[in-house]
Amino acid sequence: TRAFRTGEMQLIPSGVGQLLEGFYPGLDFAALGGDADGGTGLCVPIELRGRRIGIIALTFLGSGRQVSPRVVETLSGLGARAAIALDNAQRWDAQDRMVQTLVAALLPTEPPRVAGLGFAARYLPAGGDVAGDWWEADAMPDGTILVGLGDAAGHGIDAMSQMLELRHGARALAAVESSPAALLTDLNRRL
């Protein structure tokens, strides 16, 4: 608690066994090569972007084992690496949530309802959570039906950006082009 509260490494020079026994009643110290009365320990705070998010604790339960300067240095390095790993995991999770939100917001949620026609669609990107795959189905103002499938090469945000250009470009061009061939020719020329 002190290591977390102060942000400073805390050495526990003796009595770690008694502390652990309080947390884990019935702990078999003999099986761990130690005894309930002995042991030393070290607690190192894990800091992420200026705020403490946890601690790493190391204990020696065997008699005569002490926390050496080398152990202090090693555990400090491990705390710093743990912070980097947790930071990367949090950033990845935030980016993944953002991508999922974008996919949900930018792709059609359901196909259009057109009298006399039935549509069904399912979006499952082949590689990862987001890719350049897209689909479009819509009733145009003149009564024709726009149905499109496409794939911008790649995965991730770049492919998604290209996919949006293709999808919305095709939609806009469908309103002014007279044939699918003219639409595709114009779309290819603009991109």
Short mmCIF file of C-alpha atoms in Angstrom, two decimals:
data_model
loop_
_atom_site.label_atom_id
_atom_site.label_comp_id
_atom_site.label_asym_id
_atom_site.label_seq_id
_atom_site.Cartn_x
_atom_site.Cartn_y
_atom_site.Cartn_z
CA THR A 1 0.00 0.00 0.00
CA ARG A 2 2.82 2.38 0.85
CA ALA A 3 4.59 1.69 -2.47
CA PHE A 4 1.39 2.46 -4.36
CA ARG A 5 0.53 5.54 -2.30
CA THR A 6 4.00 7.13 -2.34
CA GLY A 7 5.27 5.91 -5.70
CA GLU A 8 8.49 4.79 -4.03
CA MET A 9 10.02 1.34 -3.88
CA GLN A 10 9.46 -0.29 -0.49
CA LEU A 11 11.82 -2.82 1.05
CA ILE A 12 10.36 -5.21 3.59
CA PRO A 13 13.46 -6.32 5.53
CA SER A 14 11.77 -9.14 7.47
CA GLY A 15 8.48 -10.72 8.36
CA VAL A 16 7.13 -11.21 4.83
CA GLY A 17 5.86 -14.64 5.82
CA GLN A 18 3.62 -13.10 8.48
CA LEU A 19 2.26 -10.60 5.96
CA LEU A 20 1.50 -13.35 3.46
CA GLU A 21 -0.12 -15.50 6.10
CA GLY A 22 -2.55 -12.64 6.72
CA PHE A 23 -3.48 -12.57 3.03
CA TYR A 24 -3.41 -16.35 2.51
CA PRO A 25 -4.38 -18.19 5.71
CA GLY A 26 -3.13 -21.76 5.71
CA LEU A 27 -0.30 -21.10 3.23
CA ASP A 28 2.17 -24.01 3.36
CA PHE A 29 5.46 -22.20 3.90
CA ALA A 30 7.43 -25.42 4.24
CA ALA A 31 6.36 -26.44 0.70
CA LEU A 32 7.64 -23.07 -0.53
CA GLY A 33 10.99 -23.51 1.21
CA GLY A 34 10.41 -20.89 3.87
CA ASP A 35 8.80 -20.24 7.20
CA ALA A 36 6.04 -17.95 8.41
CA ASP A 37 8.38 -15.91 10.61
CA GLY A 38 11.08 -15.08 8.04
CA GLY A 39 11.39 -13.68 4.58
CA THR A 40 12.15 -10.39 2.93
CA GLY A 41 10.37 -8.54 0.17
CA LEU A 42 10.34 -5.66 -2.23
CA CYS A 43 7.40 -3.73 -3.69
CA VAL A 44 7.90 -1.59 -6.80
CA PRO A 45 5.18 0.76 -8.10
CA ILE A 46 4.07 0.49 -11.73
CA GLU A 47 3.60 3.97 -13.16
CA LEU A 48 1.87 4.72 -16.42
CA ARG A 49 2.07 8.25 -17.82
CA GLY A 50 2.60 9.81 -14.43
CA ARG A 51 -0.03 7.85 -12.52
CA ARG A 52 0.38 4.72 -10.46
CA ILE A 53 -1.66 1.78 -11.67
CA GLY A 54 -0.29 -1.08 -9.55
CA ILE A 55 2.71 -2.64 -7.89
CA ILE A 56 4.97 -5.62 -8.43
CA ALA A 57 5.88 -7.47 -5.25
CA LEU A 58 8.74 -9.95 -4.89
CA THR A 59 9.22 -12.04 -1.78
CA PHE A 60 11.96 -14.35 -0.54
CA LEU A 61 10.59 -16.81 2.00
CA GLY A 62 13.76 -18.85 2.49
CA SER A 63 15.92 -18.07 5.49
CA GLY A 64 19.02 -16.03 4.79
CA ARG A 65 17.89 -14.68 1.40
CA GLN A 66 18.06 -10.94 1.10
CA VAL A 67 17.06 -8.36 -1.49
CA SER A 68 20.28 -7.44 -3.24
CA PRO A 69 20.96 -4.28 -5.31
CA ARG A 70 20.82 -6.47 -8.42
CA VAL A 71 17.33 -7.70 -7.48
CA VAL A 72 16.24 -4.08 -6.89
CA GLU A 73 17.51 -3.09 -10.34
CA THR A 74 15.87 -6.10 -11.99
CA LEU A 75 12.50 -5.55 -10.34
CA SER A 76 12.61 -1.83 -11.18
CA GLY A 77 13.19 -2.74 -14.84
CA LEU A 78 10.38 -5.27 -14.72
CA GLY A 79 8.04 -2.59 -13.30
CA ALA A 80 8.94 -0.23 -16.16
CA ARG A 81 8.39 -2.99 -18.75
CA ALA A 82 5.07 -3.90 -17.15
CA ALA A 83 3.99 -0.26 -17.46
CA ILE A 84 4.92 -0.22 -21.16
CA ALA A 85 3.07 -3.49 -21.76
CA LEU A 86 -0.03 -2.21 -19.95
CA ASP A 87 0.14 1.08 -21.85
CA ASN A 88 0.34 -0.78 -25.17
CA ALA A 89 -2.56 -3.02 -24.16
CA GLN A 90 -4.69 -0.02 -23.17
CA ARG A 91 -3.89 1.80 -26.42
CA TRP A 92 -4.64 -1.30 -28.49
CA ASP A 93 -7.93 -1.76 -26.67
CA ALA A 94 -8.89 1.88 -27.22
CA GLN A 95 -8.00 1.67 -30.93
CA ASP A 96 -9.93 -1.58 -31.29
CA ARG A 97 -13.03 -0.02 -29.68
CA MET A 98 -12.68 3.00 -31.99
CA VAL A 99 -12.43 0.77 -35.07
CA GLN A 100 -15.45 -1.26 -33.99
CA THR A 101 -17.41 1.96 -33.51
CA LEU A 102 -16.35 3.22 -36.95
CA VAL A 103 -17.33 -0.05 -38.62
CA ALA A 104 -20.71 -0.01 -36.91
CA ALA A 105 -21.29 3.64 -37.85
CA LEU A 106 -20.02 3.62 -41.44
CA LEU A 107 -21.33 0.40 -42.94
CA PRO A 108 -25.03 -0.09 -43.57
CA THR A 109 -26.80 -1.72 -40.66
CA GLU A 110 -29.37 -3.46 -42.83
CA PRO A 111 -30.23 -3.70 -46.50
CA PRO A 112 -33.02 -1.54 -47.92
CA ARG A 113 -36.62 -2.66 -48.07
CA VAL A 114 -37.81 -2.70 -51.66
CA ALA A 115 -41.19 -4.07 -52.65
CA GLY A 116 -40.81 -7.32 -54.58
CA LEU A 117 -37.13 -7.81 -53.63
CA GLY A 118 -35.40 -9.44 -50.69
CA PHE A 119 -31.88 -8.56 -49.52
CA ALA A 120 -29.66 -10.17 -46.92
CA ALA A 121 -26.16 -9.06 -45.93
CA ARG A 122 -23.48 -10.10 -43.49
CA TYR A 123 -20.13 -8.37 -43.01
CA LEU A 124 -17.25 -10.58 -41.84
CA PRO A 125 -13.82 -9.13 -42.69
CA ALA A 126 -11.33 -11.87 -43.58
CA GLY A 127 -8.37 -10.42 -41.71
CA GLY A 128 -8.95 -8.70 -38.41
CA ASP A 129 -11.76 -6.51 -37.24
CA VAL A 130 -11.67 -3.97 -40.01
CA ALA A 131 -10.71 -4.15 -43.63
CA GLY A 132 -11.51 -2.57 -46.96
CA ASP A 133 -14.50 -4.78 -47.72
CA TRP A 134 -17.77 -2.99 -48.31
CA TRP A 135 -21.27 -3.52 -49.56
CA GLU A 136 -24.01 -1.18 -50.58
CA ALA A 137 -27.64 -1.72 -51.49
CA ASP A 138 -30.05 1.14 -51.91
CA ALA A 139 -33.14 2.18 -53.81
CA MET A 140 -32.25 5.15 -56.00
CA PRO A 141 -34.63 8.09 -56.57
CA ASP A 142 -35.37 6.95 -60.14
CA GLY A 143 -36.56 3.53 -58.88
CA THR A 144 -33.44 1.57 -59.83
CA ILE A 145 -31.61 -0.48 -57.23
CA LEU A 146 -27.93 0.08 -56.49
CA VAL A 147 -26.14 -3.07 -55.35
CA GLY A 148 -22.40 -2.95 -54.88
CA LEU A 149 -19.67 -5.08 -53.36
CA GLY A 150 -16.08 -4.00 -53.16
CA ASP A 151 -12.76 -4.42 -51.48
CA ALA A 152 -10.07 -1.79 -51.03
CA ALA A 153 -6.76 -3.63 -50.68
CA GLY A 154 -5.35 -4.01 -47.20
CA HIS A 155 -6.54 -3.96 -43.62
CA GLY A 156 -6.91 -1.42 -40.86
CA ILE A 157 -7.71 2.28 -40.90
CA ASP A 158 -6.09 2.95 -44.32
CA ALA A 159 -8.17 0.25 -46.02
CA MET A 160 -11.26 1.52 -44.22
CA SER A 161 -10.63 5.05 -45.53
CA GLN A 162 -10.29 3.76 -49.10
CA MET A 163 -13.40 1.66 -48.63
CA LEU A 164 -15.38 4.74 -47.59
CA GLU A 165 -14.18 6.68 -50.63
CA LEU A 166 -15.21 3.82 -52.92
CA ARG A 167 -18.53 3.20 -51.25
CA HIS A 168 -19.64 6.82 -51.08
CA GLY A 169 -18.15 7.62 -54.48
CA ALA A 170 -20.12 4.78 -56.04
CA ARG A 171 -23.26 5.99 -54.31
CA ALA A 172 -22.81 9.56 -55.53
CA LEU A 173 -21.96 8.51 -59.07
CA ALA A 174 -24.97 6.18 -59.21
CA ALA A 175 -27.19 9.24 -58.99
CA VAL A 176 -25.68 10.79 -62.16
CA GLU A 177 -24.37 7.91 -64.32
CA SER A 178 -26.66 6.13 -66.74
CA SER A 179 -25.11 2.63 -66.63
CA PRO A 180 -23.03 0.43 -64.31
CA ALA A 181 -20.16 0.49 -66.84
CA ALA A 182 -20.12 4.31 -66.87
CA LEU A 183 -20.29 4.37 -63.05
CA LEU A 184 -17.29 2.03 -62.73
CA THR A 185 -15.30 3.89 -65.37
CA ASP A 186 -15.92 7.21 -63.65
CA LEU A 187 -15.19 5.77 -60.18
CA ASN A 188 -11.92 4.26 -61.41
CA ARG A 189 -10.89 7.56 -63.01
CA ARG A 190 -11.58 9.58 -59.84
CA LEU A 191 -9.76 7.27 -57.47
#
